């Protein structure tokens, strides 16, 4: 599972960061929307395993840019309803 999750994240990261001359922007947006659509429709158990795998990958990632992308991925793809609540004193 971690290998597949990492692959999905890396493909999304590539499409998110590529230049217009590398990939047609409309095609990139279409793929990104499709990936997000599929992931948000995962059954609860599969979604939880996917989120756990992303969190585990982020914990062990040594590349700061990829780690940041992994941490932001669930919210950016609509897998989480909102940002974690913060408390103020």
GROMACS .gro file of N, CA, C and O in nm:
model
  356
    1UNK      N    1   0.081  -0.120   0.000
    1UNK     CA    2   0.000   0.000   0.000
    1UNK      C    3   0.085   0.127   0.000
    1UNK      O    4   0.055   0.218  -0.076
    2UNK      N    5   0.191   0.137   0.082
    2UNK     CA    6   0.270   0.261   0.082
    2UNK      C    7   0.331   0.294  -0.054
    2UNK      O    8   0.340   0.411  -0.090
    3UNK      N    9   0.369   0.193  -0.128
    3UNK     CA   10   0.428   0.217  -0.260
    3UNK      C   11   0.324   0.279  -0.354
    3UNK      O   12   0.352   0.376  -0.424
    4UNK      N   13   0.203   0.225  -0.353
    4UNK     CA   14   0.098   0.278  -0.439
    4UNK      C   15   0.057   0.419  -0.396
    4UNK      O   16   0.036   0.506  -0.481
    5UNK      N   17   0.046   0.442  -0.267
    5UNK     CA   18   0.012   0.576  -0.217
    5UNK      C   19   0.121   0.675  -0.257
    5UNK      O   20   0.091   0.785  -0.306
    6UNK      N   21   0.246   0.637  -0.241
    6UNK     CA   22   0.357   0.724  -0.281
    6UNK      C   23   0.354   0.754  -0.430
    6UNK      O   24   0.382   0.867  -0.471
    7UNK      N   25   0.320   0.655  -0.509
    7UNK     CA   26   0.311   0.675  -0.653
    7UNK      C   27   0.200   0.774  -0.689
    7UNK      O   28   0.221   0.866  -0.770
    8UNK      N   29   0.084   0.758  -0.628
    8UNK     CA   30  -0.026   0.851  -0.653
    8UNK      C   31   0.016   0.993  -0.615
    8UNK      O   32  -0.005   1.089  -0.691
    9UNK      N   33   0.076   1.008  -0.500
    9UNK     CA   34   0.119   1.140  -0.453
    9UNK      C   35   0.223   1.200  -0.547
    9UNK      O   36   0.217   1.318  -0.581
   10UNK      N   37   0.317   1.119  -0.592
   10UNK     CA   38   0.422   1.170  -0.682
   10UNK      C   39   0.366   1.212  -0.817
   10UNK      O   40   0.410   1.313  -0.873
   11UNK      N   41   0.270   1.139  -0.869
   11UNK     CA   42   0.207   1.177  -0.996
   11UNK      C   43   0.132   1.309  -0.979
   11UNK      O   44   0.144   1.400  -1.061
   12UNK      N   45   0.058   1.321  -0.870
   12UNK     CA   46  -0.015   1.445  -0.843
   12UNK      C   47   0.083   1.561  -0.824
   12UNK      O   48   0.063   1.670  -0.878
   13UNK      N   49   0.190   1.536  -0.752
   13UNK     CA   50   0.291   1.642  -0.730
   13UNK      C   51   0.353   1.686  -0.862
   13UNK      O   52   0.372   1.805  -0.885
   14UNK      N   53   0.384   1.592  -0.949
   14UNK     CA   54   0.440   1.625  -1.080
   14UNK      C   55   0.342   1.712  -1.159
   14UNK      O   56   0.379   1.817  -1.211
   15UNK      N   57   0.216   1.668  -1.167
   15UNK     CA   58   0.117   1.743  -1.244
   15UNK      C   59   0.091   1.881  -1.184
   15UNK      O   60   0.067   1.977  -1.256
   16UNK      N   61   0.098   1.889  -1.053
   16UNK     CA   62   0.074   2.015  -0.984
   16UNK      C   63   0.187   2.115  -1.008
   16UNK      O   64   0.165   2.235  -1.007
   17UNK      N   65   0.307   2.064  -1.029
   17UNK     CA   66   0.423   2.153  -1.039
   17UNK      C   67   0.481   2.168  -1.179
   17UNK      O   68   0.571   2.249  -1.200
   18UNK      N   69   0.430   2.093  -1.276
   18UNK     CA   70   0.488   2.099  -1.410
   18UNK      C   71   0.450   2.229  -1.481
   18UNK      O   72   0.349   2.292  -1.451
   19UNK      N   73   0.533   2.265  -1.573
   19UNK     CA   74   0.511   2.386  -1.655
   19UNK      C   75   0.415   2.354  -1.769
   19UNK      O   76   0.398   2.238  -1.808
   20UNK      N   77   0.355   2.459  -1.824
   20UNK     CA   78   0.258   2.443  -1.932
   20UNK      C   79   0.318   2.374  -2.055
   20UNK      O   80   0.246   2.306  -2.129
   21UNK      N   81   0.448   2.391  -2.078
   21UNK     CA   82   0.510   2.327  -2.194
   21UNK      C   83   0.545   2.181  -2.170
   21UNK      O   84   0.581   2.108  -2.261
   22UNK      N   85   0.531   2.135  -2.046
   22UNK     CA   86   0.557   1.995  -2.013
   22UNK      C   87   0.430   1.911  -2.026
   22UNK      O   88   0.434   1.799  -2.077
   23UNK      N   89   0.320   1.964  -1.974
   23UNK     CA   90   0.191   1.895  -1.978
   23UNK      C   91   0.084   2.000  -2.002
   23UNK      O   92   0.086   2.107  -1.940
   24UNK      N   93  -0.009   1.971  -2.091
   24UNK     CA   94  -0.118   2.062  -2.116
   24UNK      C   95  -0.192   2.092  -1.985
   24UNK      O   96  -0.233   1.998  -1.915
   25UNK      N   97  -0.207   2.219  -1.949
   25UNK     CA   98  -0.270   2.254  -1.822
   25UNK      C   99  -0.411   2.197  -1.806
   25UNK      O  100  -0.448   2.152  -1.696
   26UNK      N  101  -0.490   2.196  -1.911
   26UNK     CA  102  -0.625   2.140  -1.903
   26UNK      C  103  -0.622   1.990  -1.876
   26UNK      O  104  -0.703   1.939  -1.798
   27UNK      N  105  -0.527   1.922  -1.938
   27UNK     CA  106  -0.513   1.778  -1.915
   27UNK      C  107  -0.468   1.751  -1.771
   27UNK      O  108  -0.520   1.661  -1.705
   28UNK      N  109  -0.374   1.832  -1.721
   28UNK     CA  110  -0.325   1.815  -1.584
   28UNK      C  111  -0.438   1.836  -1.484
   28UNK      O  112  -0.456   1.756  -1.392
   29UNK      N  113  -0.516   1.941  -1.503
   29UNK     CA  114  -0.628   1.969  -1.413
   29UNK      C  115  -0.729   1.854  -1.419
   29UNK      O  116  -0.782   1.811  -1.315
   30UNK      N  117  -0.755   1.803  -1.537
   30UNK     CA  118  -0.848   1.691  -1.551
   30UNK      C  119  -0.803   1.569  -1.473
   30UNK      O  120  -0.883   1.505  -1.405
   31UNK      N  121  -0.675   1.537  -1.482
   31UNK     CA  122  -0.623   1.421  -1.409
   31UNK      C  123  -0.627   1.447  -1.259
   31UNK      O  124  -0.667   1.360  -1.181
   32UNK      N  125  -0.588   1.567  -1.217
   32UNK     CA  126  -0.590   1.600  -1.074
   32UNK      C  127  -0.731   1.591  -1.018
   32UNK      O  128  -0.752   1.538  -0.909
   33UNK      N  129  -0.829   1.642  -1.091
   33UNK     CA  130  -0.967   1.633  -1.046
   33UNK      C  131  -1.016   1.489  -1.041
   33UNK      O  132  -1.089   1.451  -0.950
   34UNK      N  133  -0.974   1.410  -1.137
   34UNK     CA  134  -1.012   1.269  -1.140
   34UNK      C  135  -0.954   1.194  -1.021
   34UNK      O  136  -1.024   1.115  -0.955
   35UNK      N  137  -0.828   1.217  -0.991
   35UNK     CA  138  -0.764   1.151  -0.877
   35UNK      C  139  -0.836   1.190  -0.748
   35UNK      O  140  -0.869   1.105  -0.666
   36UNK      N  141  -0.862   1.318  -0.733
   36UNK     CA  142  -0.931   1.365  -0.613
   36UNK      C  143  -1.070   1.303  -0.603
   36UNK      O  144  -1.112   1.260  -0.495
   37UNK      N  145  -1.142   1.298  -0.713
   37UNK     CA  146  -1.277   1.241  -0.716
   37UNK      C  147  -1.274   1.094  -0.670
   37UNK      O  148  -1.354   1.051  -0.589
   38UNK      N  149  -1.181   1.017  -0.725
   38UNK     CA  150  -1.171   0.876  -0.689
   38UNK      C  151  -1.136   0.860  -0.541
   38UNK      O  152  -1.196   0.780  -0.469
   39UNK      N  153  -1.038   0.938  -0.494
   39UNK     CA  154  -0.995   0.925  -0.355
   39UNK      C  155  -1.105   0.963  -0.257
   39UNK      O  156  -1.120   0.899  -0.152
   40UNK      N  157  -1.184   1.063  -0.289
   40UNK     CA  158  -1.291   1.104  -0.197
   40UNK      C  159  -1.405   1.004  -0.193
   40UNK      O  160  -1.489   1.009  -0.103
   41UNK      N  161  -1.410   0.913  -0.288
   41UNK     CA  162  -1.515   0.812  -0.290
   41UNK      C  163  -1.470   0.676  -0.238
   41UNK      O  164  -1.545   0.579  -0.245
   42UNK      N  165  -1.349   0.672  -0.184
   42UNK     CA  166  -1.304   0.547  -0.124
   42UNK      C  167  -1.393   0.513  -0.004
   42UNK      O  168  -1.433   0.603   0.071
   43UNK      N  169  -1.423   0.385   0.015
   43UNK     CA  170  -1.495   0.346   0.137
   43UNK      C  171  -1.413   0.389   0.259
   43UNK      O  172  -1.290   0.400   0.254
   44UNK      N  173  -1.482   0.413   0.369
   44UNK     CA  174  -1.419   0.467   0.490
   44UNK      C  175  -1.291   0.393   0.530
   44UNK      O  176  -1.188   0.456   0.556
   45UNK      N  177  -1.294   0.262   0.534
   45UNK     CA  178  -1.177   0.185   0.574
   45UNK      C  179  -1.059   0.204   0.481
   45UNK      O  180  -0.945   0.218   0.525
   46UNK      N  181  -1.086   0.206   0.351
   46UNK     CA  182  -0.979   0.227   0.254
   46UNK      C  183  -0.924   0.369   0.264
   46UNK      O  184  -0.803   0.390   0.252
   47UNK      N  185  -1.013   0.465   0.286
   47UNK     CA  186  -0.969   0.604   0.300
   47UNK      C  187  -0.878   0.616   0.423
   47UNK      O  188  -0.775   0.681   0.417
   48UNK      N  189  -0.915   0.553   0.533
   48UNK     CA  190  -0.833   0.558   0.654
   48UNK      C  191  -0.697   0.495   0.631
   48UNK      O  192  -0.595   0.547   0.677
   49UNK      N  193  -0.693   0.382   0.560
   49UNK     CA  194  -0.564   0.317   0.530
   49UNK      C  195  -0.479   0.408   0.439
   49UNK      O  196  -0.357   0.418   0.458
   50UNK      N  197  -0.543   0.473   0.343
   50UNK     CA  198  -0.473   0.565   0.254
   50UNK      C  199  -0.414   0.681   0.335
   50UNK      O  200  -0.297   0.716   0.319
   51UNK      N  201  -0.494   0.740   0.424
   51UNK     CA  202  -0.447   0.851   0.506
   51UNK      C  203  -0.335   0.809   0.600
   51UNK      O  204  -0.239   0.883   0.621
   52UNK      N  205  -0.346   0.689   0.656
   52UNK     CA  206  -0.240   0.638   0.743
   52UNK      C  207  -0.111   0.619   0.664
   52UNK      O  208  -0.002   0.654   0.712
   53UNK      N  209  -0.122   0.565   0.544
   53UNK     CA  210  -0.003   0.544   0.461
   53UNK      C  211   0.063   0.678   0.426
   53UNK      O  212   0.187   0.690   0.429
   54UNK      N  213  -0.016   0.780   0.396
   54UNK     CA  214   0.040   0.913   0.366
   54UNK      C  215   0.110   0.969   0.490
   54UNK      O  216   0.221   1.022   0.481
   55UNK      N  217   0.047   0.958   0.604
   55UNK     CA  218   0.107   1.008   0.728
   55UNK      C  219   0.238   0.935   0.757
   55UNK      O  220   0.338   0.998   0.797
   56UNK      N  221   0.240   0.804   0.738
   56UNK     CA  222   0.362   0.726   0.760
   56UNK      C  223   0.472   0.768   0.663
   56UNK      O  224   0.589   0.782   0.703
   57UNK      N  225   0.437   0.789   0.537
   57UNK     CA  226   0.535   0.834   0.439
   57UNK      C  227   0.591   0.971   0.475
   57UNK      O  228   0.712   0.995   0.465
   58UNK      N  229   0.504   1.061   0.519
   58UNK     CA  230   0.548   1.196   0.556
   58UNK      C  231   0.644   1.191   0.675
   58UNK      O  232   0.742   1.266   0.680
   59UNK      N  233   0.617   1.102   0.768
   59UNK     CA  234   0.701   1.090   0.888
   59UNK      C  235   0.842   1.047   0.854
   59UNK      O  236   0.939   1.094   0.915
   60UNK      N  237   0.855   0.960   0.756
   60UNK     CA  238   0.988   0.906   0.722
   60UNK      C  239   1.054   0.977   0.604
   60UNK      O  240   1.169   0.947   0.573
   61UNK      N  241   0.986   1.071   0.541
   61UNK     CA  242   1.039   1.139   0.423
   61UNK      C  243   1.154   1.232   0.461
   61UNK      O  244   1.143   1.311   0.555
   62UNK      N  245   1.265   1.222   0.388
   62UNK     CA  246   1.381   1.306   0.415
   62UNK      C  247   1.386   1.431   0.329
   62UNK      O  248   1.453   1.528   0.365
   63UNK      N  249   1.315   1.432   0.216
   63UNK     CA  250   1.310   1.549   0.129
   63UNK      C  251   1.204   1.645   0.183
   63UNK      O  252   1.084   1.611   0.186
   64UNK      N  253   1.244   1.764   0.229
   64UNK     CA  254   1.148   1.856   0.289
   64UNK      C  255   1.031   1.894   0.197
   64UNK      O  256   0.917   1.905   0.243
   65UNK      N  257   1.058   1.912   0.070
   65UNK     CA  258   0.952   1.948  -0.024
   65UNK      C  259   0.849   1.838  -0.040
   65UNK      O  260   0.727   1.864  -0.041
   66UNK      N  261   0.895   1.715  -0.051
   66UNK     CA  262   0.802   1.603  -0.064
   66UNK      C  263   0.727   1.579   0.066
   66UNK      O  264   0.608   1.550   0.067
   67UNK      N  265   0.797   1.594   0.179
   67UNK     CA  266   0.732   1.579   0.309
   67UNK      C  267   0.618   1.681   0.324
   67UNK      O  268   0.508   1.647   0.366
   68UNK      N  269   0.644   1.805   0.288
   68UNK     CA  270   0.542   1.909   0.295
   68UNK      C  271   0.423   1.876   0.204
   68UNK      O  272   0.308   1.893   0.241
   69UNK      N  273   0.453   1.827   0.084
   69UNK     CA  274   0.346   1.790  -0.008
   69UNK      C  275   0.263   1.675   0.048
   69UNK      O  276   0.141   1.677   0.041
   70UNK      N  277   0.331   1.575   0.104
   70UNK     CA  278   0.260   1.462   0.165
   70UNK      C  279   0.169   1.509   0.279
   70UNK      O  280   0.055   1.463   0.291
   71UNK      N  281   0.218   1.602   0.360
   71UNK     CA  282   0.139   1.651   0.472
   71UNK      C  283   0.017   1.730   0.424
   71UNK      O  284  -0.089   1.726   0.487
   72UNK      N  285   0.031   1.803   0.315
   72UNK     CA  286  -0.078   1.885   0.263
   72UNK      C  287  -0.175   1.806   0.174
   72UNK      O  288  -0.288   1.849   0.152
   73UNK      N  289  -0.133   1.692   0.125
   73UNK     CA  290  -0.209   1.616   0.027
   73UNK      C  291  -0.352   1.583   0.070
   73UNK      O  292  -0.446   1.605  -0.007
   74UNK      N  293  -0.375   1.530   0.190
   74UNK     CA  294  -0.512   1.492   0.227
   74UNK      C  295  -0.611   1.609   0.222
   74UNK      O  296  -0.722   1.594   0.171
   75UNK      N  297  -0.570   1.723   0.270
   75UNK     CA  298  -0.659   1.839   0.268
   75UNK      C  299  -0.677   1.891   0.125
   75UNK      O  300  -0.789   1.920   0.082
   76UNK      N  301  -0.568   1.898   0.051
   76UNK     CA  302  -0.573   1.949  -0.086
   76UNK      C  303  -0.660   1.863  -0.177
   76UNK      O  304  -0.724   1.915  -0.269
   77UNK      N  305  -0.665   1.734  -0.152
   77UNK     CA  306  -0.745   1.644  -0.235
   77UNK      C  307  -0.886   1.621  -0.181
   77UNK      O  308  -0.961   1.542  -0.236
   78UNK      N  309  -0.920   1.688  -0.073
   78UNK     CA  310  -1.054   1.676  -0.019
   78UNK      C  311  -1.077   1.553   0.066
   78UNK      O  312  -1.191   1.515   0.091
   79UNK      N  313  -0.970   1.491   0.114
   79UNK     CA  314  -0.984   1.372   0.198
   79UNK      C  315  -1.014   1.408   0.343
   79UNK      O  316  -1.057   1.323   0.420
   80UNK      N  317  -0.987   1.532   0.378
   80UNK     CA  318  -1.018   1.582   0.512
   80UNK      C  319  -1.117   1.696   0.497
   80UNK      O  320  -1.106   1.776   0.404
   81UNK      N  321  -1.208   1.707   0.591
   81UNK     CA  322  -1.310   1.810   0.582
   81UNK      C  323  -1.255   1.950   0.602
   81UNK      O  324  -1.298   2.044   0.539
   82UNK      N  325  -1.160   1.964   0.692
   82UNK     CA  326  -1.105   2.095   0.722
   82UNK      C  327  -0.970   2.081   0.787
   82UNK      O  328  -0.928   1.973   0.824
   83UNK      N  329  -0.903   2.194   0.801
   83UNK     CA  330  -0.773   2.196   0.869
   83UNK      C  331  -0.793   2.161   1.015
   83UNK      O  332  -0.899   2.191   1.071
   84UNK      N  333  -0.694   2.096   1.077
   84UNK     CA  334  -0.706   2.064   1.219
   84UNK      C  335  -0.730   2.192   1.299
   84UNK      O  336  -0.675   2.297   1.270
   85UNK      N  337  -0.816   2.183   1.397
   85UNK     CA  338  -0.848   2.297   1.481
   85UNK      C  339  -0.727   2.334   1.566
   85UNK      O  340  -0.653   2.249   1.612
   86UNK      N  341  -0.711   2.463   1.586
   86UNK     CA  342  -0.606   2.511   1.675
   86UNK      C  343  -0.672   2.577   1.794
   86UNK      O  344  -0.781   2.631   1.784
   87UNK      N  345  -0.603   2.571   1.904
   87UNK     CA  346  -0.658   2.634   2.023
   87UNK      C  347  -0.585   2.763   2.049
   87UNK      O  348  -0.466   2.775   2.021
   88UNK      N  349  -0.656   2.861   2.097
   88UNK     CA  350  -0.592   2.987   2.132
   88UNK      C  351  -0.619   3.016   2.278
   88UNK      O  352  -0.728   2.994   2.328
   89UNK      N  353  -0.519   3.065   2.345
   89UNK     CA  354  -0.533   3.097   2.488
   89UNK      C  355  -0.523   3.244   2.508
   89UNK      O  356  -0.463   3.318   2.454
   0.00000   0.00000   0.00000
